[in-house]
Amino acid sequence: APVVRSSIAVLGFRDLSPAAESSWIDPAVSELMDIELGAGQQLRTMPPENVARMRREFSLTPQPMYPAQTLRRIGSNLGADYAVAGEYQTRGDRVHLDVALFDLRSGRQIAAVGDESAQDKLSDLAQECARRIRAHLGVRLSSVQGAAGRLPVEPTAMEAYARGMERLRQSDALGARPYLERAAGIAPSNPLVH
């Protein structure tokens, strides 16, 4: 019998920081979590453009918690079993990230993890949180299956990449282009930005 992989959607992360300059962290962490959760292909991640469409249709903004009925509607709309969402706050050059794991069939939160790092270690922070979420779902990866090497880890490249991808998911290819070109200029050897 074929193995049926559980599916997971990254719903986004609410910015608790008072300054708007940190708004790029939501799409960056969402992208990083999506890649890390899908590493090793033991979990099937929902395409970010499907999540963006669903968020528009439901007028959803990133939240650390959702009502059970909303979670079940999200699961039905996306065809997903699980979702992660949360919030973050910047303090100086540090980022604190809280991630909640939801079972979309029952509409219940089943785990929560939190961690903190320097902003220039955002990919490490997302990788660690994703590892802990996978562990809650019983998914373990060998050390060669990690995805961090594929991401633009230079902070200025990550910010440009995240802002560009956010615009692409809002169907604004012209607005995305200068950000993605900037990311490619800063991190030319990174395949993700090409």
mmCIF file of C-alpha atoms in Angstrom:
data_model
loop_
_atom_site.group_PDB
_atom_site.id
_atom_site.type_symbol
_atom_site.label_atom_id
_atom_site.label_comp_id
_atom_site.label_asym_id
_atom_site.label_seq_id
_atom_site.Cartn_x
_atom_site.Cartn_y
_atom_site.Cartn_z
ATOM 1 C CA ALA A 1 0.000 0.000 0.000
ATOM 2 C CA PRO A 2 1.297 3.499 -0.775
ATOM 3 C CA VAL A 3 2.425 5.587 2.178
ATOM 4 C CA VAL A 4 0.129 8.538 2.803
ATOM 5 C CA ARG A 5 2.094 11.539 3.999
ATOM 6 C CA SER A 6 0.498 14.017 6.382
ATOM 7 C CA SER A 7 0.146 17.508 4.979
ATOM 8 C CA ILE A 8 0.976 20.764 6.723
ATOM 9 C CA ALA A 9 0.360 24.424 5.920
ATOM 10 C CA VAL A 10 2.317 27.450 7.155
ATOM 11 C CA LEU A 11 -0.301 30.126 7.912
ATOM 12 C CA GLY A 12 2.061 32.965 8.816
ATOM 13 C CA PHE A 13 3.405 34.837 11.828
ATOM 14 C CA ARG A 14 2.056 37.974 13.497
ATOM 15 C CA ASP A 15 4.533 40.795 14.097
ATOM 16 C CA LEU A 16 4.399 41.997 17.716
ATOM 17 C CA SER A 17 7.194 44.508 17.142
ATOM 18 C CA PRO A 18 6.269 48.199 17.259
ATOM 19 C CA ALA A 19 8.413 49.056 14.201
ATOM 20 C CA ALA A 20 7.217 48.309 10.657
ATOM 21 C CA GLU A 21 10.811 47.572 9.494
ATOM 22 C CA SER A 22 10.471 44.032 10.851
ATOM 23 C CA SER A 23 7.415 43.154 8.699
ATOM 24 C CA TRP A 24 9.674 41.193 6.299
ATOM 25 C CA ILE A 25 10.236 38.573 9.022
ATOM 26 C CA ASP A 26 6.739 37.047 8.553
ATOM 27 C CA PRO A 27 7.258 36.037 4.904
ATOM 28 C CA ALA A 28 10.882 35.073 5.630
ATOM 29 C CA VAL A 29 10.005 32.790 8.558
ATOM 30 C CA SER A 30 6.992 31.408 6.655
ATOM 31 C CA GLU A 31 9.203 30.528 3.675
ATOM 32 C CA LEU A 32 11.917 29.034 5.911
ATOM 33 C CA MET A 33 9.411 26.993 7.939
ATOM 34 C CA ASP A 34 7.738 25.732 4.757
ATOM 35 C CA ILE A 35 11.070 24.527 3.365
ATOM 36 C CA GLU A 36 12.230 23.031 6.663
ATOM 37 C CA LEU A 37 8.947 21.231 7.374
ATOM 38 C CA GLY A 38 9.068 19.690 3.895
ATOM 39 C CA ALA A 39 12.713 18.612 4.183
ATOM 40 C CA GLY A 40 13.099 14.862 3.730
ATOM 41 C CA GLN A 41 9.647 14.734 2.077
ATOM 42 C CA GLN A 42 8.060 12.989 5.069
ATOM 43 C CA LEU A 43 5.541 15.821 5.408
ATOM 44 C CA ARG A 44 3.747 17.280 2.398
ATOM 45 C CA THR A 45 3.758 21.072 2.640
ATOM 46 C CA MET A 46 0.896 23.037 1.145
ATOM 47 C CA PRO A 47 2.025 25.368 -1.657
ATOM 48 C CA PRO A 48 2.475 28.894 -0.223
ATOM 49 C CA GLU A 49 0.409 30.366 -3.076
ATOM 50 C CA ASN A 50 -2.545 28.157 -1.994
ATOM 51 C CA VAL A 51 -2.167 29.411 1.578
ATOM 52 C CA ALA A 52 -2.010 33.024 0.320
ATOM 53 C CA ARG A 53 -5.191 32.474 -1.737
ATOM 54 C CA MET A 54 -7.001 30.943 1.251
ATOM 55 C CA ARG A 55 -5.888 33.829 3.502
ATOM 56 C CA ARG A 56 -7.360 36.305 0.985
ATOM 57 C CA GLU A 57 -10.607 34.323 0.618
ATOM 58 C CA PHE A 58 -11.078 34.053 4.397
ATOM 59 C CA SER A 59 -9.675 37.563 5.140
ATOM 60 C CA LEU A 60 -7.235 35.919 7.568
ATOM 61 C CA THR A 61 -4.235 37.659 9.063
ATOM 62 C CA PRO A 62 -1.485 35.715 10.841
ATOM 63 C CA GLN A 63 -2.483 34.909 14.424
ATOM 64 C CA PRO A 64 -0.983 32.734 17.161
ATOM 65 C CA MET A 65 -4.418 31.097 17.738
ATOM 66 C CA TYR A 66 -7.548 30.519 15.658
ATOM 67 C CA PRO A 67 -11.046 29.328 16.661
ATOM 68 C CA ALA A 68 -11.613 25.584 16.117
ATOM 69 C CA GLN A 69 -14.235 26.244 13.413
ATOM 70 C CA THR A 70 -11.764 28.461 11.491
ATOM 71 C CA LEU A 71 -9.051 25.797 11.734
ATOM 72 C CA ARG A 72 -11.404 23.137 10.358
ATOM 73 C CA ARG A 73 -12.413 25.480 7.477
ATOM 74 C CA ILE A 74 -8.704 26.101 6.715
ATOM 75 C CA GLY A 75 -8.057 22.353 6.657
ATOM 76 C CA SER A 76 -11.028 21.720 4.387
ATOM 77 C CA ASN A 77 -10.093 24.565 2.014
ATOM 78 C CA LEU A 78 -6.431 23.539 1.724
ATOM 79 C CA GLY A 79 -6.856 19.784 2.066
ATOM 80 C CA ALA A 80 -4.303 19.891 4.905
ATOM 81 C CA ASP A 81 -4.019 17.832 8.098
ATOM 82 C CA TYR A 82 -1.931 20.259 10.156
ATOM 83 C CA ALA A 83 -0.922 23.910 10.221
ATOM 84 C CA VAL A 84 1.639 26.071 11.956
ATOM 85 C CA ALA A 85 1.228 29.731 12.814
ATOM 86 C CA GLY A 86 2.511 32.073 15.469
ATOM 87 C CA GLU A 87 4.035 35.389 16.305
ATOM 88 C CA TYR A 88 7.412 37.036 16.604
ATOM 89 C CA GLN A 89 8.945 40.058 18.228
ATOM 90 C CA THR A 90 12.211 41.832 17.563
ATOM 91 C CA ARG A 91 14.288 43.339 20.351
ATOM 92 C CA GLY A 92 17.353 45.097 19.017
ATOM 93 C CA ASP A 93 19.055 42.601 16.716
ATOM 94 C CA ARG A 94 17.244 39.613 18.309
ATOM 95 C CA VAL A 95 14.074 37.830 17.182
ATOM 96 C CA HIS A 96 11.818 35.800 19.485
ATOM 97 C CA LEU A 97 9.589 33.337 17.611
ATOM 98 C CA ASP A 98 6.594 31.424 18.988
ATOM 99 C CA VAL A 99 5.155 28.667 16.797
ATOM 100 C CA ALA A 100 1.900 26.766 17.389
ATOM 101 C CA LEU A 101 1.022 23.448 15.727
ATOM 102 C CA PHE A 102 -2.664 22.833 14.985
ATOM 103 C CA ASP A 103 -4.553 19.680 14.032
ATOM 104 C CA LEU A 104 -6.902 21.023 11.350
ATOM 105 C CA ARG A 105 -9.250 18.037 11.562
ATOM 106 C CA SER A 106 -10.045 18.541 15.253
ATOM 107 C CA GLY A 107 -9.447 22.297 15.251
ATOM 108 C CA ARG A 108 -7.127 22.022 18.256
ATOM 109 C CA GLN A 109 -3.639 23.231 19.086
ATOM 110 C CA ILE A 110 -1.444 20.213 19.740
ATOM 111 C CA ALA A 111 1.972 21.775 20.398
ATOM 112 C CA ALA A 112 3.765 25.064 20.927
ATOM 113 C CA VAL A 113 7.455 25.865 20.630
ATOM 114 C CA GLY A 114 9.400 29.066 21.070
ATOM 115 C CA ASP A 115 12.973 30.172 20.627
ATOM 116 C CA GLU A 116 15.123 33.230 20.070
ATOM 117 C CA SER A 117 18.134 34.125 17.950
ATOM 118 C CA ALA A 118 19.989 36.993 16.354
ATOM 119 C CA GLN A 119 18.243 38.309 13.206
ATOM 120 C CA ASP A 120 21.158 37.141 11.060
ATOM 121 C CA LYS A 121 20.513 33.573 12.329
ATOM 122 C CA LEU A 122 16.847 33.538 11.264
ATOM 123 C CA SER A 123 17.287 30.395 9.159
ATOM 124 C CA ASP A 124 18.787 28.564 12.175
ATOM 125 C CA LEU A 125 15.860 29.730 14.325
ATOM 126 C CA ALA A 126 13.289 28.489 11.794
ATOM 127 C CA GLN A 127 15.198 25.228 11.351
ATOM 128 C CA GLU A 128 15.193 24.553 15.106
ATOM 129 C CA CYS A 129 11.488 25.381 15.493
ATOM 130 C CA ALA A 130 10.617 23.197 12.474
ATOM 131 C CA ARG A 131 12.704 20.336 13.917
ATOM 132 C CA ARG A 132 10.714 20.536 17.157
ATOM 133 C CA ILE A 133 7.381 20.676 15.278
ATOM 134 C CA ARG A 134 8.398 17.639 13.186
ATOM 135 C CA ALA A 135 9.326 15.804 16.413
ATOM 136 C CA HIS A 136 5.807 16.477 17.775
ATOM 137 C CA LEU A 137 4.480 14.825 14.602
ATOM 138 C CA GLY A 138 6.899 11.875 14.937
ATOM 139 C CA VAL A 139 8.996 12.917 11.916
ATOM 140 C CA ARG A 140 12.767 12.637 12.256
ATOM 141 C CA LEU A 141 15.321 13.566 9.585
ATOM 142 C CA SER A 142 18.838 12.318 9.048
ATOM 143 C CA SER A 143 21.430 15.091 9.283
ATOM 144 C CA VAL A 144 21.875 15.129 5.496
ATOM 145 C CA GLN A 145 18.195 15.950 4.931
ATOM 146 C CA GLY A 146 18.248 19.457 6.445
ATOM 147 C CA ALA A 147 17.366 22.300 4.093
ATOM 148 C CA ALA A 148 19.245 25.275 5.566
ATOM 149 C CA GLY A 149 21.978 25.231 2.932
ATOM 150 C CA ARG A 150 19.449 26.223 0.245
ATOM 151 C CA LEU A 151 18.393 29.490 1.856
ATOM 152 C CA PRO A 152 19.797 32.996 1.422
ATOM 153 C CA VAL A 153 21.211 33.315 4.926
ATOM 154 C CA GLU A 154 22.785 36.748 4.437
ATOM 155 C CA PRO A 155 20.343 38.994 6.364
ATOM 156 C CA THR A 156 20.040 41.620 3.612
ATOM 157 C CA ALA A 157 19.475 38.899 0.989
ATOM 158 C CA MET A 158 16.880 37.202 3.220
ATOM 159 C CA GLU A 159 14.977 40.450 3.721
ATOM 160 C CA ALA A 160 14.970 41.261 -0.016
ATOM 161 C CA TYR A 161 13.977 37.682 -0.885
ATOM 162 C CA ALA A 162 11.139 37.657 1.680
ATOM 163 C CA ARG A 163 9.738 40.988 0.501
ATOM 164 C CA GLY A 164 9.916 39.816 -3.118
ATOM 165 C CA MET A 165 8.215 36.484 -2.426
ATOM 166 C CA GLU A 166 5.478 38.218 -0.448
ATOM 167 C CA ARG A 167 4.727 40.432 -3.461
ATOM 168 C CA LEU A 168 4.793 37.462 -5.845
ATOM 169 C CA ARG A 169 2.199 35.681 -3.689
ATOM 170 C CA GLN A 170 0.036 38.797 -3.899
ATOM 171 C CA SER A 171 0.235 38.539 -7.729
ATOM 172 C CA ASP A 172 2.532 41.591 -7.946
ATOM 173 C CA ALA A 173 5.367 40.288 -10.147
ATOM 174 C CA LEU A 174 6.499 43.802 -11.130
ATOM 175 C CA GLY A 175 6.728 44.841 -7.475
ATOM 176 C CA ALA A 176 8.578 41.621 -6.622
ATOM 177 C CA ARG A 177 11.230 41.925 -9.304
ATOM 178 C CA PRO A 178 13.507 44.611 -7.758
ATOM 179 C CA TYR A 179 13.555 42.739 -4.416
ATOM 180 C CA LEU A 180 14.364 39.389 -6.025
ATOM 181 C CA GLU A 181 17.040 40.974 -8.226
ATOM 182 C CA ARG A 182 18.578 42.531 -5.128
ATOM 183 C CA ALA A 183 18.537 39.151 -3.323
ATOM 184 C CA ALA A 184 20.192 37.519 -6.362
ATOM 185 C CA GLY A 185 22.832 40.258 -6.428
ATOM 186 C CA ILE A 186 23.658 39.762 -2.744
ATOM 187 C CA ALA A 187 23.530 35.929 -2.782
ATOM 188 C CA PRO A 188 24.314 34.983 -6.425
ATOM 189 C CA SER A 189 25.268 31.383 -5.607
ATOM 190 C CA ASN A 190 21.992 30.638 -3.819
ATOM 191 C CA PRO A 191 19.668 28.678 -6.180
ATOM 192 C CA LEU A 192 16.538 29.709 -4.288
ATOM 193 C CA VAL A 193 16.718 33.325 -5.480
ATOM 194 C CA HIS A 194 16.992 32.454 -9.195
#
